Short mmCIF file of C-alpha atoms in Angstrom, two decimals:
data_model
loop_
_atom_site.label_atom_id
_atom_site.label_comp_id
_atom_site.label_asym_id
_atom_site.label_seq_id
_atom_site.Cartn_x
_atom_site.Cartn_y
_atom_site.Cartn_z
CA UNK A 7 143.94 224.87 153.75
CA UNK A 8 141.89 221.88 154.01
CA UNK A 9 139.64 220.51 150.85
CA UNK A 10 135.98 220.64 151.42
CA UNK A 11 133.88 217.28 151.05
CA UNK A 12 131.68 218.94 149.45
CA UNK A 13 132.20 220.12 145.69
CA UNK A 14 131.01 223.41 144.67
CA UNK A 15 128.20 221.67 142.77
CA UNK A 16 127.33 220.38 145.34
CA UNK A 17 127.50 223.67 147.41
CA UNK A 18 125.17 225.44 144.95
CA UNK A 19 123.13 222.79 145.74
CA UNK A 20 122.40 223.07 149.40
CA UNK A 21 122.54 227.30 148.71
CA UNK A 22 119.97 226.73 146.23
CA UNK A 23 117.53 224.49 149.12
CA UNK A 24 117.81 227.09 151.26
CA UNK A 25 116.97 229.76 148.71
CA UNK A 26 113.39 227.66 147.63
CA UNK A 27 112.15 228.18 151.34
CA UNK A 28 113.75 225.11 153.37
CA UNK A 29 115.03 227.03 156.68
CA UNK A 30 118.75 226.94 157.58
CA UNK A 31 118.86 225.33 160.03
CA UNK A 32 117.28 222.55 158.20
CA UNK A 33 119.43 222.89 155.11
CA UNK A 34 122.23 222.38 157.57
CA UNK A 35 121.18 219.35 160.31
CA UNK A 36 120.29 217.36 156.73
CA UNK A 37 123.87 218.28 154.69
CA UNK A 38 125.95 217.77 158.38
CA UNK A 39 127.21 221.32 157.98
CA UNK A 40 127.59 224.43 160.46
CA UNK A 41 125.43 227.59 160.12
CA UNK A 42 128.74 229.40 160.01
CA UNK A 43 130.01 227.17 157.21
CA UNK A 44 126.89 227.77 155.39
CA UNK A 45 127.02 231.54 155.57
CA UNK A 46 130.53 231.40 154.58
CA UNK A 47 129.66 229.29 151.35
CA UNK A 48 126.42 231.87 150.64
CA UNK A 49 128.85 234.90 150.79
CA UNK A 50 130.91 232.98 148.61
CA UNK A 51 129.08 231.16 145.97
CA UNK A 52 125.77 232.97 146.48
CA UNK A 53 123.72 233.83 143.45
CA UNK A 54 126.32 231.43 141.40
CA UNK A 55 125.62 228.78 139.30
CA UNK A 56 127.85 225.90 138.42
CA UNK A 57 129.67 226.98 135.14
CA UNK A 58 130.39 230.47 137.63
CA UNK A 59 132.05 228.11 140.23
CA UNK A 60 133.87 226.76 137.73
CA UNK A 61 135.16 230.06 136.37
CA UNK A 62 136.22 231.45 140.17
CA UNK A 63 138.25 228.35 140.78
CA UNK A 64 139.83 228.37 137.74
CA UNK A 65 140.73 232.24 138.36
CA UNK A 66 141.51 231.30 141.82
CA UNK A 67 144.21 228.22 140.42
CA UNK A 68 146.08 231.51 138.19
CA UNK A 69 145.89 234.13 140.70
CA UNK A 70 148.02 231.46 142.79
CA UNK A 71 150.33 229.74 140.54
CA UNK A 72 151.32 234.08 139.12
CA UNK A 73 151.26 234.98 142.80
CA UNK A 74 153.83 232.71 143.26
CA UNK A 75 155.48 233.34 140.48
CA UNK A 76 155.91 236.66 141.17
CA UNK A 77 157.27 236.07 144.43
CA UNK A 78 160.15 233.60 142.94
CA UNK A 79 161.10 236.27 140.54
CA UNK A 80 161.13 239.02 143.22
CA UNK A 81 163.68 236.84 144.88
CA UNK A 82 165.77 236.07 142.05
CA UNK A 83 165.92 239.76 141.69
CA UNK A 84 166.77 240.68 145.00
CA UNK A 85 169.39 238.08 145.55
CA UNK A 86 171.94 239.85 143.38
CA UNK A 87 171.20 243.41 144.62
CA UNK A 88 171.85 241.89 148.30
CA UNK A 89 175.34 240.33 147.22
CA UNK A 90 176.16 243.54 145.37
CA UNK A 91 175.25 245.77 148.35
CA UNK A 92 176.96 244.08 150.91
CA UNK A 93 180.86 243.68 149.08
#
């Protein structure tokens, strides 16, 4: 997937415009972003602040690294069961 330019800091930041009464469309034309981005970040981040941004991407980094650690050790297990089962 490809990194924002935008941190979620920053992120927060244009959500939190847009939540003091700028308009939308506004909030986007001035940050160079879509409405459909910006909906995407609001379901997202939404109601977040920073330190909670923090928190979800560190959770996010984990999930990932024992997702795929998972996955290695369901292969190592399922190597030798397929060389058993097939002499």
């Amino acid at each position: 997937m490809r990194k924002s330019k935008f941190t979620e800091e920053q992120i927060i930041a244009i959500l939190a415009e847009q939540e003091r009464g700028m308009s939308t469309a506004e909030v986007c034309r001035r940050h160079g972003v879509s409405s459909a981005t910006f909906y995407k970040w609001k379901a997202k981040f939404g109601g977040m602040d920073v330190s909670d941004a923090r928190k979800l991407k560190t959770l996010e980094t984990e999930n990932a690294r024992l997702k795929k650690l998972l996955a290695d050790s369901m292969l190592d297990n399922s190597l030798p069961k397929d060389l058993l089962g097939k002499s």
